[in-house]
């Protein structure tokens, strides 16, 4: 079994059902499943979705799924690398999956960059990454990832899942996380993310010290100049960004 593909299969029905319900609610017209494996989650999704596109990289699992679900017209199995797949090609959809943990961050990043038709995602991921995604200001785990995700989505921890719920068991705890896209993206999102990244570059430094090299003396007059990045909510970063003259950045 190629462990490098993050193949830890969920075997606990209560967790599978919770993930499917969080993703689909009573009914979802279209679902994209990332890494269906042997179809454990797929089976639960089929009870709630009208159409499923399952993207699996391992060709032996693709064959297995096509045979196992041969009589299931709602399921389309695609042999592909999810990171190289255009997830918009089938139209609006909910996105879900027990993720291959070696690419959790790029998958979350890919979801963040989709448009408003992809308003919801439910992912099972390593607990430590989930903690950072849902972290609130002033806590140990709050940082660049928390702010970047929370600028785009409301996030909610659905469940904590122990290694014993998988075969073979992973070394770490896992967590189900639901992402619900906010109605609009903040303006100049790329530049805003750059500001957030610069603000967290040295976590113990004040915003003044982290930002002065990039935005010049204007930084000194900010009301939040003496605060640290970890004290600002995502909404406060949007506000800060709107007051900095980003167009006339000092070239560092
Ligand atoms: N959903 C199944 C379950 O819960 O039992 C399997 C989950 S397992 C953690 C991750 C799955 O993602 C594996 O089936 C693996 O082959 C697949 N996978 C790994 N890398 C992938 C990639 N780049 N694109 C698509 N699928 C991938």
PDB file of C-alpha atoms and ligand atoms in Angstrom:
ATOM      1  CA  UNK A   1       0.000   0.000   0.000  1.00  0.00           C
ATOM      2  CA  UNK A   2       1.628   3.323  -1.011  1.00  0.00           C
ATOM      3  CA  UNK A   3       1.675   5.100   2.368  1.00  0.00           C
ATOM      4  CA  UNK A   4       3.200   8.128   0.681  1.00  0.00           C
ATOM      5  CA  UNK A   5      -0.227   8.884  -0.796  1.00  0.00           C
ATOM      6  CA  UNK A   6      -1.577   9.384   2.729  1.00  0.00           C
ATOM      7  CA  UNK A   7      -3.719   6.269   2.554  1.00  0.00           C
ATOM      8  CA  UNK A   8      -5.366   5.974   5.958  1.00  0.00           C
ATOM      9  CA  UNK A   9      -8.874   4.679   5.371  1.00  0.00           C
ATOM     10  CA  UNK A  10     -11.694   5.751   7.667  1.00  0.00           C
ATOM     11  CA  UNK A  11     -13.489   2.782   9.177  1.00  0.00           C
ATOM     12  CA  UNK A  12     -15.724   4.402  11.809  1.00  0.00           C
ATOM     13  CA  UNK A  13     -19.253   4.811  10.489  1.00  0.00           C
ATOM     14  CA  UNK A  14     -20.251   7.499  13.001  1.00  0.00           C
ATOM     15  CA  UNK A  15     -17.449   9.776  11.727  1.00  0.00           C
ATOM     16  CA  UNK A  16     -18.217   9.038   8.070  1.00  0.00           C
ATOM     17  CA  UNK A  17     -21.873   9.884   8.636  1.00  0.00           C
ATOM     18  CA  UNK A  18     -21.001  13.113  10.457  1.00  0.00           C
ATOM     19  CA  UNK A  19     -18.758  14.240   7.582  1.00  0.00           C
ATOM     20  CA  UNK A  20     -21.349  13.380   4.917  1.00  0.00           C
ATOM     21  CA  UNK A  21     -24.094  15.213   6.827  1.00  0.00           C
ATOM     22  CA  UNK A  22     -21.887  18.279   7.390  1.00  0.00           C
ATOM     23  CA  UNK A  23     -21.001  18.382   3.684  1.00  0.00           C
ATOM     24  CA  UNK A  24     -24.406  17.683   2.132  1.00  0.00           C
ATOM     25  CA  UNK A  25     -27.048  18.485   4.722  1.00  0.00           C
ATOM     26  CA  UNK A  26     -30.242  16.640   3.777  1.00  0.00           C
ATOM     27  CA  UNK A  27     -29.446  16.837   0.064  1.00  0.00           C
ATOM     28  CA  UNK A  28     -26.713  18.227  -2.198  1.00  0.00           C
ATOM     29  CA  UNK A  29     -27.062  18.435  -5.994  1.00  0.00           C
ATOM     30  CA  UNK A  30     -23.344  17.911  -6.680  1.00  0.00           C
ATOM     31  CA  UNK A  31     -20.377  16.842  -4.551  1.00  0.00           C
ATOM     32  CA  UNK A  32     -16.681  16.620  -5.370  1.00  0.00           C
ATOM     33  CA  UNK A  33     -14.874  14.078  -3.214  1.00  0.00           C
ATOM     34  CA  UNK A  34     -11.092  14.320  -2.935  1.00  0.00           C
ATOM     35  CA  UNK A  35      -9.293  10.995  -2.419  1.00  0.00           C
ATOM     36  CA  UNK A  36     -12.207   8.532  -2.193  1.00  0.00           C
ATOM     37  CA  UNK A  37      -9.858   5.607  -1.471  1.00  0.00           C
ATOM     38  CA  UNK A  38     -12.028   2.480  -1.220  1.00  0.00           C
ATOM     39  CA  UNK A  39     -15.231   4.503  -1.091  1.00  0.00           C
ATOM     40  CA  UNK A  40     -15.995   4.540   2.644  1.00  0.00           C
ATOM     41  CA  UNK A  41     -17.089   8.195   2.626  1.00  0.00           C
ATOM     42  CA  UNK A  42     -18.440   7.886  -0.916  1.00  0.00           C
ATOM     43  CA  UNK A  43     -20.983   5.330   0.314  1.00  0.00           C
ATOM     44  CA  UNK A  44     -22.374   7.874   2.807  1.00  0.00           C
ATOM     45  CA  UNK A  45     -22.278  10.712   0.284  1.00  0.00           C
ATOM     46  CA  UNK A  46     -24.290   8.651  -2.205  1.00  0.00           C
ATOM     47  CA  UNK A  47     -27.218   8.659   0.250  1.00  0.00           C
ATOM     48  CA  UNK A  48     -27.298  12.456   0.228  1.00  0.00           C
ATOM     49  CA  UNK A  49     -25.967  13.638  -3.166  1.00  0.00           C
ATOM     50  CA  UNK A  50     -27.473  13.600  -6.661  1.00  0.00           C
ATOM     51  CA  UNK A  51     -24.103  13.570  -8.445  1.00  0.00           C
ATOM     52  CA  UNK A  52     -20.593  12.833  -7.189  1.00  0.00           C
ATOM     53  CA  UNK A  53     -17.246  13.469  -8.860  1.00  0.00           C
ATOM     54  CA  UNK A  54     -14.557  11.545  -6.987  1.00  0.00           C
ATOM     55  CA  UNK A  55     -10.930  12.409  -7.785  1.00  0.00           C
ATOM     56  CA  UNK A  56      -8.443   9.640  -6.929  1.00  0.00           C
ATOM     57  CA  UNK A  57      -4.771   9.465  -7.883  1.00  0.00           C
ATOM     58  CA  UNK A  58      -4.091   5.773  -7.220  1.00  0.00           C
ATOM     59  CA  UNK A  59      -5.055   3.810 -10.325  1.00  0.00           C
ATOM     60  CA  UNK A  60      -5.583   0.523  -8.433  1.00  0.00           C
ATOM     61  CA  UNK A  61      -8.127   2.282  -6.181  1.00  0.00           C
ATOM     62  CA  UNK A  62      -9.770   3.836  -9.239  1.00  0.00           C
ATOM     63  CA  UNK A  63     -10.257   0.335 -10.709  1.00  0.00           C
ATOM     64  CA  UNK A  64     -11.540  -0.922  -7.358  1.00  0.00           C
ATOM     65  CA  UNK A  65     -14.072   1.927  -7.086  1.00  0.00           C
ATOM     66  CA  UNK A  66     -15.287   1.542 -10.681  1.00  0.00           C
ATOM     67  CA  UNK A  67     -15.973  -2.123 -10.034  1.00  0.00           C
ATOM     68  CA  UNK A  68     -17.475  -1.677  -6.576  1.00  0.00           C
ATOM     69  CA  UNK A  69     -19.838   1.109  -7.654  1.00  0.00           C
ATOM     70  CA  UNK A  70     -20.484  -0.125 -11.235  1.00  0.00           C
ATOM     71  CA  UNK A  71     -24.240  -0.029 -10.666  1.00  0.00           C
ATOM     72  CA  UNK A  72     -24.190   3.502  -9.270  1.00  0.00           C
ATOM     73  CA  UNK A  73     -24.905   6.052 -12.047  1.00  0.00           C
ATOM     74  CA  UNK A  74     -24.551   9.034  -9.685  1.00  0.00           C
ATOM     75  CA  UNK A  75     -20.836   8.364  -9.141  1.00  0.00           C
ATOM     76  CA  UNK A  76     -18.127   9.496 -11.572  1.00  0.00           C
ATOM     77  CA  UNK A  77     -14.624   8.374 -10.655  1.00  0.00           C
ATOM     78  CA  UNK A  78     -11.794  10.439 -12.156  1.00  0.00           C
ATOM     79  CA  UNK A  79      -8.209   9.189 -12.095  1.00  0.00           C
ATOM     80  CA  UNK A  80      -6.266  12.398 -11.472  1.00  0.00           C
ATOM     81  CA  UNK A  81      -4.114  14.414  -9.125  1.00  0.00           C
ATOM     82  CA  UNK A  82      -6.510  16.760  -7.350  1.00  0.00           C
ATOM     83  CA  UNK A  83      -3.936  19.547  -7.362  1.00  0.00           C
ATOM     84  CA  UNK A  84      -3.788  19.394 -11.168  1.00  0.00           C
ATOM     85  CA  UNK A  85      -7.567  19.114 -11.589  1.00  0.00           C
ATOM     86  CA  UNK A  86      -9.854  21.985 -12.560  1.00  0.00           C
ATOM     87  CA  UNK A  87     -12.507  21.621  -9.866  1.00  0.00           C
ATOM     88  CA  UNK A  88     -14.815  24.110 -11.609  1.00  0.00           C
ATOM     89  CA  UNK A  89     -15.323  21.872 -14.683  1.00  0.00           C
ATOM     90  CA  UNK A  90     -18.494  20.177 -13.388  1.00  0.00           C
ATOM     91  CA  UNK A  91     -20.143  23.356 -12.102  1.00  0.00           C
ATOM     92  CA  UNK A  92     -21.231  24.404  -8.596  1.00  0.00           C
ATOM     93  CA  UNK A  93     -20.463  21.789  -5.961  1.00  0.00           C
ATOM     94  CA  UNK A  94     -19.776  21.043  -2.333  1.00  0.00           C
ATOM     95  CA  UNK A  95     -16.226  19.794  -1.824  1.00  0.00           C
ATOM     96  CA  UNK A  96     -15.301  17.155   0.711  1.00  0.00           C
ATOM     97  CA  UNK A  97     -12.822  14.424   1.527  1.00  0.00           C
ATOM     98  CA  UNK A  98     -10.749  12.598   4.051  1.00  0.00           C
ATOM     99  CA  UNK A  99      -7.675  14.364   2.741  1.00  0.00           C
ATOM    100  CA  UNK A 100      -4.264  12.926   1.960  1.00  0.00           C
ATOM    101  CA  UNK A 101      -2.473  14.781   4.771  1.00  0.00           C
ATOM    102  CA  UNK A 102       0.739  15.440   2.832  1.00  0.00           C
ATOM    103  CA  UNK A 103      -1.182  17.953   0.690  1.00  0.00           C
ATOM    104  CA  UNK A 104      -3.752  19.370   3.150  1.00  0.00           C
ATOM    105  CA  UNK A 105      -2.536  22.963   2.838  1.00  0.00           C
ATOM    106  CA  UNK A 106      -2.468  23.130  -0.984  1.00  0.00           C
ATOM    107  CA  UNK A 107      -5.959  21.576  -1.107  1.00  0.00           C
ATOM    108  CA  UNK A 108      -7.334  24.134   1.366  1.00  0.00           C
ATOM    109  CA  UNK A 109      -5.560  26.857  -0.623  1.00  0.00           C
ATOM    110  CA  UNK A 110      -7.141  25.543  -3.835  1.00  0.00           C
ATOM    111  CA  UNK A 111     -10.598  25.692  -2.249  1.00  0.00           C
ATOM    112  CA  UNK A 112     -10.027  29.271  -1.035  1.00  0.00           C
ATOM    113  CA  UNK A 113      -9.303  30.356  -4.614  1.00  0.00           C
ATOM    114  CA  UNK A 114     -12.507  28.905  -6.072  1.00  0.00           C
ATOM    115  CA  UNK A 115     -15.490  31.165  -6.702  1.00  0.00           C
ATOM    116  CA  UNK A 116     -18.841  31.702  -4.966  1.00  0.00           C
ATOM    117  CA  UNK A 117     -20.391  28.604  -6.613  1.00  0.00           C
ATOM    118  CA  UNK A 118     -18.225  26.546  -4.266  1.00  0.00           C
ATOM    119  CA  UNK A 119     -19.712  27.841  -1.068  1.00  0.00           C
ATOM    120  CA  UNK A 120     -18.899  24.945   1.256  1.00  0.00           C
ATOM    121  CA  UNK A 121     -16.201  22.387   1.991  1.00  0.00           C
ATOM    122  CA  UNK A 122     -15.857  19.738   4.680  1.00  0.00           C
ATOM    123  CA  UNK A 123     -12.403  18.222   5.100  1.00  0.00           C
ATOM    124  CA  UNK A 124     -10.913  15.678   7.445  1.00  0.00           C
ATOM    125  CA  UNK A 125      -7.347  16.768   8.182  1.00  0.00           C
ATOM    126  CA  UNK A 126      -4.628  16.456  10.784  1.00  0.00           C
ATOM    127  CA  UNK A 127      -5.702  17.939  14.138  1.00  0.00           C
ATOM    128  CA  UNK A 128      -2.739  20.279  14.335  1.00  0.00           C
ATOM    129  CA  UNK A 129      -3.608  21.967  11.016  1.00  0.00           C
ATOM    130  CA  UNK A 130      -7.299  22.181  11.982  1.00  0.00           C
ATOM    131  CA  UNK A 131      -6.332  23.896  15.235  1.00  0.00           C
ATOM    132  CA  UNK A 132      -4.423  26.554  13.297  1.00  0.00           C
ATOM    133  CA  UNK A 133      -7.279  27.077  10.833  1.00  0.00           C
ATOM    134  CA  UNK A 134      -9.970  27.679  13.470  1.00  0.00           C
ATOM    135  CA  UNK A 135      -7.719  29.504  15.990  1.00  0.00           C
ATOM    136  CA  UNK A 136      -8.933  32.814  17.417  1.00  0.00           C
ATOM    137  CA  UNK A 137      -6.814  35.953  18.065  1.00  0.00           C
ATOM    138  CA  UNK A 138      -4.614  35.825  21.142  1.00  0.00           C
ATOM    139  CA  UNK A 139      -4.241  32.041  21.117  1.00  0.00           C
ATOM    140  CA  UNK A 140      -1.067  30.040  20.501  1.00  0.00           C
ATOM    141  CA  UNK A 141      -2.195  28.614  17.163  1.00  0.00           C
ATOM    142  CA  UNK A 142      -3.449  31.864  15.640  1.00  0.00           C
ATOM    143  CA  UNK A 143      -1.316  32.956  12.687  1.00  0.00           C
ATOM    144  CA  UNK A 144      -1.053  33.533   8.958  1.00  0.00           C
ATOM    145  CA  UNK A 145      -3.043  30.395   8.047  1.00  0.00           C
ATOM    146  CA  UNK A 146      -5.896  31.270  10.471  1.00  0.00           C
ATOM    147  CA  UNK A 147      -6.249  34.792   9.077  1.00  0.00           C
ATOM    148  CA  UNK A 148      -5.974  33.808   5.398  1.00  0.00           C
ATOM    149  CA  UNK A 149      -8.665  31.151   5.770  1.00  0.00           C
ATOM    150  CA  UNK A 150     -10.925  33.276   7.981  1.00  0.00           C
ATOM    151  CA  UNK A 151     -10.752  36.191   5.518  1.00  0.00           C
ATOM    152  CA  UNK A 152     -12.505  33.945   2.994  1.00  0.00           C
ATOM    153  CA  UNK A 153     -14.575  31.544   5.099  1.00  0.00           C
ATOM    154  CA  UNK A 154     -16.347  30.990   8.342  1.00  0.00           C
ATOM    155  CA  UNK A 155     -14.771  27.880   9.812  1.00  0.00           C
ATOM    156  CA  UNK A 156     -16.085  25.354  12.274  1.00  0.00           C
ATOM    157  CA  UNK A 157     -14.540  22.335  13.959  1.00  0.00           C
ATOM    158  CA  UNK A 158     -16.990  19.476  13.487  1.00  0.00           C
ATOM    159  CA  UNK A 159     -15.292  16.609  15.277  1.00  0.00           C
ATOM    160  CA  UNK A 160     -12.029  15.306  16.674  1.00  0.00           C
ATOM    161  CA  UNK A 161     -11.125  11.861  15.359  1.00  0.00           C
ATOM    162  CA  UNK A 162      -8.633   9.496  17.048  1.00  0.00           C
ATOM    163  CA  UNK A 163      -6.164   7.309  15.087  1.00  0.00           C
ATOM    164  CA  UNK A 164      -8.248   4.215  15.983  1.00  0.00           C
ATOM    165  CA  UNK A 165     -10.965   5.372  13.545  1.00  0.00           C
ATOM    166  CA  UNK A 166      -8.625   4.590  10.592  1.00  0.00           C
ATOM    167  CA  UNK A 167      -6.957   1.568   9.048  1.00  0.00           C
ATOM    168  CA  UNK A 168      -4.005   1.754   9.138  1.00  0.00           C
ATOM    169  CA  UNK A 169      -4.044   4.310  12.002  1.00  0.00           C
ATOM    170  CA  UNK A 170      -2.172   7.567  11.351  1.00  0.00           C
ATOM    171  CA  UNK A 171       0.301   8.827  13.972  1.00  0.00           C
ATOM    172  CA  UNK A 172      -1.772  11.921  14.773  1.00  0.00           C
ATOM    173  CA  UNK A 173      -5.305  12.889  15.789  1.00  0.00           C
ATOM    174  CA  UNK A 174      -7.534  14.220  13.029  1.00  0.00           C
ATOM    175  CA  UNK A 175     -10.361  16.736  12.797  1.00  0.00           C
ATOM    176  CA  UNK A 176     -13.343  17.425  10.582  1.00  0.00           C
ATOM    177  CA  UNK A 177     -13.542  21.082   9.594  1.00  0.00           C
ATOM    178  CA  UNK A 178     -16.361  22.845   7.765  1.00  0.00           C
ATOM    179  CA  UNK A 179     -15.617  25.910   5.615  1.00  0.00           C
ATOM    180  CA  UNK A 180     -18.480  28.207   4.578  1.00  0.00           C
ATOM    181  CA  UNK A 181     -17.440  30.864   2.060  1.00  0.00           C
ATOM    182  CA  UNK A 182     -18.228  34.468   2.976  1.00  0.00           C
ATOM    183  CA  UNK A 183     -20.414  36.391   0.544  1.00  0.00           C
ATOM    184  CA  UNK A 184     -17.581  38.516  -0.824  1.00  0.00           C
ATOM    185  CA  UNK A 185     -13.794  38.507  -0.889  1.00  0.00           C
ATOM    186  CA  UNK A 186     -11.995  41.525   0.570  1.00  0.00           C
ATOM    187  CA  UNK A 187     -10.612  43.935  -2.027  1.00  0.00           C
ATOM    188  CA  UNK A 188      -7.027  43.450  -3.255  1.00  0.00           C
ATOM    189  CA  UNK A 189      -6.871  40.044  -1.688  1.00  0.00           C
ATOM    190  CA  UNK A 190      -3.326  39.267  -2.838  1.00  0.00           C
ATOM    191  CA  UNK A 191      -1.978  42.475  -1.350  1.00  0.00           C
ATOM    192  CA  UNK A 192      -3.968  41.901   1.843  1.00  0.00           C
ATOM    193  CA  UNK A 193      -2.427  38.427   2.227  1.00  0.00           C
ATOM    194  CA  UNK A 194       0.993  39.966   1.754  1.00  0.00           C
ATOM    195  CA  UNK A 195       0.250  42.394   4.589  1.00  0.00           C
ATOM    196  CA  UNK A 196      -0.861  39.513   6.835  1.00  0.00           C
ATOM    197  CA  UNK A 197       2.262  37.514   6.005  1.00  0.00           C
ATOM    198  CA  UNK A 198       4.508  40.506   6.775  1.00  0.00           C
ATOM    199  CA  UNK A 199       2.630  41.184  10.011  1.00  0.00           C
ATOM    200  CA  UNK A 200       3.280  37.650  11.278  1.00  0.00           C
ATOM    201  CA  UNK A 201       6.875  37.449   9.987  1.00  0.00           C
ATOM    202  CA  UNK A 202       8.230  37.859  13.537  1.00  0.00           C
ATOM    203  CA  UNK A 203       5.444  36.902  15.913  1.00  0.00           C
ATOM    204  CA  UNK A 204       6.921  38.643  18.974  1.00  0.00           C
ATOM    205  CA  UNK A 205       7.503  41.961  17.168  1.00  0.00           C
ATOM    206  CA  UNK A 206       4.940  44.770  17.064  1.00  0.00           C
ATOM    207  CA  UNK A 207       3.133  45.604  13.849  1.00  0.00           C
ATOM    208  CA  UNK A 208       5.205  48.797  13.655  1.00  0.00           C
ATOM    209  CA  UNK A 209       8.457  46.837  13.588  1.00  0.00           C
ATOM    210  CA  UNK A 210       7.194  44.188  11.196  1.00  0.00           C
ATOM    211  CA  UNK A 211       5.562  46.609   8.754  1.00  0.00           C
ATOM    212  CA  UNK A 212       7.785  49.712   8.778  1.00  0.00           C
ATOM    213  CA  UNK A 213      10.273  48.281   6.239  1.00  0.00           C
ATOM    214  CA  UNK A 214       7.416  47.837   3.754  1.00  0.00           C
ATOM    215  CA  UNK A 215       5.013  50.715   4.376  1.00  0.00           C
ATOM    216  CA  UNK A 216       7.391  53.371   5.752  1.00  0.00           C
ATOM    217  CA  UNK A 217       6.703  56.025   8.375  1.00  0.00           C
ATOM    218  CA  UNK A 218       2.923  55.789   7.879  1.00  0.00           C
ATOM    219  CA  UNK A 219       3.145  52.693  10.048  1.00  0.00           C
ATOM    220  CA  UNK A 220       4.084  54.760  13.114  1.00  0.00           C
ATOM    221  CA  UNK A 221       0.759  56.585  13.112  1.00  0.00           C
ATOM    222  CA  UNK A 222      -1.446  53.519  13.015  1.00  0.00           C
ATOM    223  CA  UNK A 223      -3.536  53.137  16.191  1.00  0.00           C
ATOM    224  CA  UNK A 224      -2.566  49.445  16.235  1.00  0.00           C
ATOM    225  CA  UNK A 225       1.190  50.117  15.693  1.00  0.00           C
ATOM    226  CA  UNK A 226       2.075  48.878  19.186  1.00  0.00           C
ATOM    227  CA  UNK A 227       0.030  45.663  18.894  1.00  0.00           C
ATOM    228  CA  UNK A 228       1.214  42.288  17.679  1.00  0.00           C
ATOM    229  CA  UNK A 229      -0.335  40.597  14.643  1.00  0.00           C
ATOM    230  CA  UNK A 230      -1.779  37.831  16.835  1.00  0.00           C
ATOM    231  CA  UNK A 231      -4.079  40.414  18.480  1.00  0.00           C
ATOM    232  CA  UNK A 232      -5.921  41.354  15.258  1.00  0.00           C
ATOM    233  CA  UNK A 233      -8.983  39.593  13.845  1.00  0.00           C
ATOM    234  CA  UNK A 234      -9.275  38.919  10.109  1.00  0.00           C
ATOM    235  CA  UNK A 235     -11.733  41.857   9.854  1.00  0.00           C
ATOM    236  CA  UNK A 236      -9.228  44.156  11.602  1.00  0.00           C
ATOM    237  CA  UNK A 237      -6.581  43.177   9.027  1.00  0.00           C
ATOM    238  CA  UNK A 238      -8.989  44.226   6.263  1.00  0.00           C
ATOM    239  CA  UNK A 239      -9.463  47.566   7.990  1.00  0.00           C
ATOM    240  CA  UNK A 240      -5.717  48.039   8.526  1.00  0.00           C
ATOM    241  CA  UNK A 241      -5.066  47.216   4.881  1.00  0.00           C
ATOM    242  CA  UNK A 242      -7.555  49.830   3.717  1.00  0.00           C
ATOM    243  CA  UNK A 243      -5.688  52.517   5.688  1.00  0.00           C
ATOM    244  CA  UNK A 244      -2.172  51.672   4.503  1.00  0.00           C
ATOM    245  CA  UNK A 245      -1.012  53.170   1.241  1.00  0.00           C
ATOM    246  CA  UNK A 246      -0.305  49.823  -0.273  1.00  0.00           C
ATOM    247  CA  UNK A 247       0.212  51.263  -3.768  1.00  0.00           C
ATOM    248  CA  UNK A 248       3.140  53.351  -2.567  1.00  0.00           C
ATOM    249  CA  UNK A 249       4.925  50.618  -0.656  1.00  0.00           C
ATOM    250  CA  UNK A 250       8.546  51.158   0.237  1.00  0.00           C
ATOM    251  CA  UNK A 251      10.569  48.778  -1.935  1.00  0.00           C
ATOM    252  CA  UNK A 252      12.236  46.351   0.465  1.00  0.00           C
TER     253      UNK A 252
HETATM  254  N1  LIG B   1     -11.667   8.706   1.553  1.00  0.00           N
HETATM  255  C1  LIG B   1     -11.020   7.449   1.905  1.00  0.00           C
HETATM  256  C2  LIG B   1     -11.397   7.048   3.313  1.00  0.00           C
HETATM  257  O1  LIG B   1     -11.826   7.905   4.069  1.00  0.00           O
HETATM  258  O2  LIG B   1     -11.272   5.882   3.661  1.00  0.00           O
HETATM  259  C3  LIG B   1      -9.492   7.538   1.725  1.00  0.00           C
HETATM  260  C4  LIG B   1      -8.809   8.673   2.384  1.00  0.00           C
HETATM  261  S1  LIG B   1      -7.022   8.584   2.367  1.00  0.00           S
HETATM  262  C5  LIG B   1      -6.654   9.557   3.794  1.00  0.00           C
HETATM  263  C6  LIG B   1      -6.534   9.713   1.087  1.00  0.00           C
HETATM  264  C7  LIG B   1      -6.836   9.283  -0.330  1.00  0.00           C
HETATM  265  O3  LIG B   1      -6.372  10.290  -1.220  1.00  0.00           O
HETATM  266  C8  LIG B   1      -6.155   7.993  -0.764  1.00  0.00           C
HETATM  267  O4  LIG B   1      -7.107   7.182  -1.404  1.00  0.00           O
HETATM  268  C9  LIG B   1      -5.064   8.439  -1.757  1.00  0.00           C
HETATM  269  O5  LIG B   1      -4.770   7.480  -2.747  1.00  0.00           O
HETATM  270  C10 LIG B   1      -5.707   9.681  -2.327  1.00  0.00           C
HETATM  271  N2  LIG B   1      -4.741  10.670  -2.860  1.00  0.00           N
HETATM  272  C11 LIG B   1      -3.476  10.903  -2.449  1.00  0.00           C
HETATM  273  N3  LIG B   1      -2.932  11.919  -3.140  1.00  0.00           N
HETATM  274  C12 LIG B   1      -3.870  12.338  -4.017  1.00  0.00           C
HETATM  275  C13 LIG B   1      -3.909  13.353  -5.026  1.00  0.00           C
HETATM  276  N4  LIG B   1      -2.839  14.152  -5.251  1.00  0.00           N
HETATM  277  N5  LIG B   1      -5.032  13.499  -5.756  1.00  0.00           N
HETATM  278  C14 LIG B   1      -6.107  12.702  -5.530  1.00  0.00           C
HETATM  279  N6  LIG B   1      -6.151  11.732  -4.597  1.00  0.00           N
HETATM  280  C15 LIG B   1      -5.040  11.537  -3.848  1.00  0.00           C
END
